[in-house]
Short mmCIF file of C-alpha atoms in Angstrom, two decimals:
data_model
loop_
_atom_site.label_atom_id
_atom_site.label_comp_id
_atom_site.label_asym_id
_atom_site.label_seq_id
_atom_site.Cartn_x
_atom_site.Cartn_y
_atom_site.Cartn_z
CA UNK A 1334 0.00 0.00 0.00
CA UNK A 1335 1.17 3.46 -0.84
CA UNK A 1336 2.84 5.28 2.11
CA UNK A 1337 0.91 8.48 1.38
CA UNK A 1338 -2.40 6.58 1.50
CA UNK A 1339 -1.54 5.01 4.88
CA UNK A 1340 -0.49 8.42 6.22
CA UNK A 1341 -3.74 10.03 5.03
CA UNK A 1342 -5.81 7.28 6.64
CA UNK A 1343 -4.03 7.72 9.96
CA UNK A 1344 -4.56 11.48 9.88
CA UNK A 1345 -8.27 11.05 9.08
CA UNK A 1346 -8.60 8.55 11.92
CA UNK A 1347 -7.58 11.23 14.41
CA UNK A 1348 -11.21 12.35 14.71
CA UNK A 1349 -11.94 9.03 16.47
CA UNK A 1350 -9.83 9.98 19.48
CA UNK A 1351 -10.16 13.73 19.44
CA UNK A 1352 -9.68 15.11 22.98
CA UNK A 1353 -8.00 11.83 24.03
CA UNK A 1354 -4.36 11.45 24.88
CA UNK A 1355 -3.47 8.18 23.16
CA UNK A 1356 -0.15 8.08 25.03
CA UNK A 1357 -2.05 7.39 28.27
CA UNK A 1358 -3.56 4.19 26.85
CA UNK A 1359 -1.58 1.00 27.47
CA UNK A 1360 -2.20 -0.26 23.92
CA UNK A 1361 -3.32 1.05 20.55
CA UNK A 1362 -4.63 -1.52 18.08
CA UNK A 1363 -4.28 -0.52 14.42
CA UNK A 1364 -5.73 -2.98 11.88
CA UNK A 1365 -3.84 -2.51 8.61
CA UNK A 1366 -5.79 -3.22 5.41
CA UNK A 1367 -4.46 -3.26 1.88
CA UNK A 1368 -3.49 -5.53 -1.01
CA UNK A 1369 -6.50 -7.76 -0.20
CA UNK A 1370 -5.02 -8.53 3.20
CA UNK A 1371 -5.29 -7.52 6.87
CA UNK A 1372 -2.55 -7.44 9.48
CA UNK A 1373 -2.29 -5.75 12.87
CA UNK A 1374 -0.01 -3.21 14.51
CA UNK A 1375 -0.13 -2.94 18.27
CA UNK A 1376 1.51 0.08 19.84
CA UNK A 1377 2.45 -0.69 23.42
CA UNK A 1378 2.88 2.34 25.65
CA UNK A 1379 5.22 2.09 28.62
CA UNK A 1380 4.20 3.16 32.08
CA UNK A 1381 5.61 6.38 33.47
CA UNK A 1382 8.09 4.38 35.57
CA UNK A 1383 9.60 2.54 32.56
CA UNK A 1384 12.87 3.63 30.99
CA UNK A 1385 11.93 2.69 27.42
CA UNK A 1386 9.66 4.24 24.82
CA UNK A 1387 6.60 2.95 23.00
CA UNK A 1388 6.99 -0.33 21.07
CA UNK A 1389 5.31 -1.01 17.72
CA UNK A 1390 4.53 -4.68 17.09
CA UNK A 1391 3.51 -5.99 13.67
CA UNK A 1392 1.46 -9.19 13.65
CA UNK A 1393 0.90 -10.62 10.17
CA UNK A 1394 -0.64 -14.04 9.54
CA UNK A 1395 0.83 -14.12 6.00
CA UNK A 1396 4.34 -12.94 6.81
CA UNK A 1397 7.12 -15.25 5.75
CA UNK A 1398 10.44 -15.03 3.96
CA UNK A 1399 8.64 -15.91 0.72
CA UNK A 1400 5.34 -14.05 1.00
CA UNK A 1401 4.63 -10.53 2.24
CA UNK A 1402 1.47 -8.58 1.55
CA UNK A 1403 2.40 -5.87 4.05
CA UNK A 1404 5.92 -4.51 4.33
CA UNK A 1405 6.56 -4.05 8.04
CA UNK A 1406 9.22 -1.35 7.65
CA UNK A 1407 6.88 0.85 5.61
CA UNK A 1408 4.06 0.36 8.11
CA UNK A 1409 6.39 1.14 11.03
CA UNK A 1410 7.56 4.34 9.33
CA UNK A 1411 3.97 5.51 8.87
CA UNK A 1412 2.89 4.63 12.41
CA UNK A 1413 6.03 6.29 13.81
CA UNK A 1414 5.24 9.46 11.81
CA UNK A 1415 1.71 9.40 13.13
CA UNK A 1416 2.89 8.96 16.75
CA UNK A 1417 5.40 11.79 16.42
CA UNK A 1418 2.72 14.03 14.89
CA UNK A 1419 0.36 13.26 17.79
CA UNK A 1420 3.24 13.91 20.21
CA UNK A 1421 3.91 17.30 18.60
CA UNK A 1422 0.21 18.25 18.85
CA UNK A 1423 0.07 17.27 22.52
CA UNK A 1424 3.26 19.18 23.29
CA UNK A 1425 1.73 22.31 21.73
CA UNK A 1426 -1.48 21.87 23.74
CA UNK A 1427 0.50 21.60 26.97
CA UNK A 1428 -0.29 18.52 29.03
CA UNK A 1429 -1.27 18.82 32.68
CA UNK A 1430 0.69 15.62 33.37
CA UNK A 1431 3.19 13.82 31.16
CA UNK A 1432 1.96 10.33 30.22
CA UNK A 1433 5.52 8.94 29.93
CA UNK A 1434 8.76 9.46 31.81
CA UNK A 1435 10.05 12.96 31.07
CA UNK A 1436 13.28 11.77 29.42
CA UNK A 1437 11.26 9.45 27.12
CA UNK A 1438 8.67 12.14 26.38
CA UNK A 1439 11.31 14.71 25.44
CA UNK A 1440 13.02 12.29 23.03
CA UNK A 1441 9.96 10.37 21.84
CA UNK A 1442 10.73 10.44 18.13
CA UNK A 1443 14.02 8.58 18.80
CA UNK A 1444 12.60 6.25 21.48
CA UNK A 1445 9.91 4.36 19.52
CA UNK A 1446 10.88 0.71 19.11
CA UNK A 1447 9.61 -1.80 16.58
CA UNK A 1448 9.40 -5.57 16.26
CA UNK A 1449 7.92 -7.93 13.71
CA UNK A 1450 6.44 -10.85 15.64
CA UNK A 1451 6.58 -14.34 14.14
CA UNK A 1452 2.99 -15.23 14.96
CA UNK A 1453 0.86 -18.23 13.93
CA UNK A 1454 0.23 -18.26 10.19
CA UNK A 1455 -3.04 -18.79 8.36
CA UNK A 1456 -3.24 -21.86 6.14
CA UNK A 1457 -5.49 -20.34 3.48
CA UNK A 1458 -5.88 -17.10 1.56
CA UNK A 1459 -8.95 -15.71 3.31
CA UNK A 1460 -8.66 -15.90 7.12
CA UNK A 1461 -6.48 -12.80 7.61
CA UNK A 1462 -9.35 -10.72 9.03
CA UNK A 1463 -10.20 -13.47 11.49
CA UNK A 1464 -6.55 -13.65 12.52
CA UNK A 1465 -6.49 -9.90 13.19
CA UNK A 1466 -9.57 -10.22 15.43
CA UNK A 1467 -8.11 -13.28 17.13
CA UNK A 1468 -4.75 -11.55 17.67
CA UNK A 1469 -6.59 -8.73 19.45
CA UNK A 1470 -8.69 -11.11 21.55
CA UNK A 1471 -5.74 -13.26 22.58
CA UNK A 1472 -3.52 -10.24 23.24
CA UNK A 1473 -6.12 -8.69 25.55
CA UNK A 1474 -6.59 -12.01 27.37
CA UNK A 1475 -2.94 -13.12 27.55
CA UNK A 1476 -0.81 -10.00 27.98
CA UNK A 1477 -0.54 -7.98 31.20
CA UNK A 1478 -1.80 -4.42 31.41
CA UNK A 1479 1.64 -3.07 30.43
CA UNK A 1480 3.82 -5.07 28.05
CA UNK A 1481 7.44 -5.64 28.98
CA UNK A 1482 10.17 -7.03 26.74
CA UNK A 1483 10.07 -10.42 28.48
CA UNK A 1484 6.40 -10.85 27.48
CA UNK A 1485 7.24 -10.79 23.76
CA UNK A 1486 8.39 -14.41 23.89
CA UNK A 1487 4.81 -15.61 24.37
CA UNK A 1488 3.69 -13.84 21.18
CA UNK A 1489 5.37 -16.27 18.77
CA UNK A 1490 4.33 -19.05 16.38
CA UNK A 1491 3.39 -21.29 19.34
CA UNK A 1492 1.04 -18.65 20.83
CA UNK A 1493 -1.98 -20.54 19.53
CA UNK A 1494 -2.90 -23.07 16.84
CA UNK A 1495 -3.96 -21.48 13.52
CA UNK A 1496 -7.18 -23.51 13.62
CA UNK A 1497 -8.22 -21.56 16.73
CA UNK A 1498 -8.26 -18.32 14.75
CA UNK A 1499 -10.13 -19.94 11.85
CA UNK A 1500 -12.75 -21.25 14.32
CA UNK A 1501 -13.57 -17.63 15.19
CA UNK A 1502 -15.80 -17.60 12.08
CA UNK A 1503 -18.12 -20.14 13.75
CA UNK A 1504 -18.11 -18.24 17.04
CA UNK A 1505 -19.05 -15.00 15.28
CA UNK A 1506 -21.79 -16.74 13.27
CA UNK A 1507 -23.24 -18.32 16.44
CA UNK A 1508 -23.09 -14.98 18.27
CA UNK A 1509 -24.90 -13.23 15.42
CA UNK A 1510 -27.56 -15.95 15.30
CA UNK A 1511 -28.11 -15.56 19.05
CA UNK A 1512 -28.31 -11.76 18.77
CA UNK A 1513 -30.83 -11.99 15.92
CA UNK A 1514 -32.88 -14.52 17.89
CA UNK A 1515 -32.92 -12.34 21.02
CA UNK A 1516 -33.89 -9.28 18.98
CA UNK A 1517 -36.64 -11.27 17.21
CA UNK A 1518 -35.12 -10.34 13.88
CA UNK A 1519 -35.01 -12.81 11.06
CA UNK A 1520 -31.98 -12.16 8.85
CA UNK A 1521 -32.81 -11.83 5.15
CA UNK A 1522 -29.76 -13.87 4.19
CA UNK A 1523 -28.22 -16.92 5.77
CA UNK A 1524 -25.63 -16.14 8.41
#
C-alpha cells in the first residue's frame, strides 16, 4: 500500500480519538488493510516508571520469507510518523501531566521501538481478518496491562494453533444468530 495513503488514513482517523491522549492508553490496536489482506499493529505504551519508549509490534498471519502482503518497515515508518505528529500536537497543547517518563517524552521520536512478531500463520488465503480479530482477543486475554520485553516471547508461532483463529468464524456466526434470535429479527440472508 502506498505510504501516502496510509499516512492520510491515519490522519483522518484522528477524529476518532479527538480530545483523548493516546499516550495514556496501554495499547493502541491498528488494523492494517491493503493488497486484499489484513494485518495488525499494536503500539504498546510504557508506564511512566519505565525507561523505554513505545513499542510497535507488527502481527501478520501471511508474513514469511517468501510471502509478504504488508511490508513491516513501511508500516512502522507511517505509524512512527503518526505517533510523532500526535506527540507534537500534545506538546503544543501543553499537558497537565506527562503520560511517559520525562526523558522518554522529550526524546519520543528517537525512542519508539519496533518488532515484527513471528505469529501463527493462516493456512489459506482468506482468514487474515479473522486472525487480526483473534490476535486482538488473545492479546487482551494473555498480555498484562503493560507489556514488557520479556512478554514478547509468548507472542510467537506457538502462541496458539492457527485452527483456533479460523474457528472464530463459527463463534461469530453463532453470536450473530443468538443476537438476531434475542432481537426477534429474522436475517434476510443466511448467516
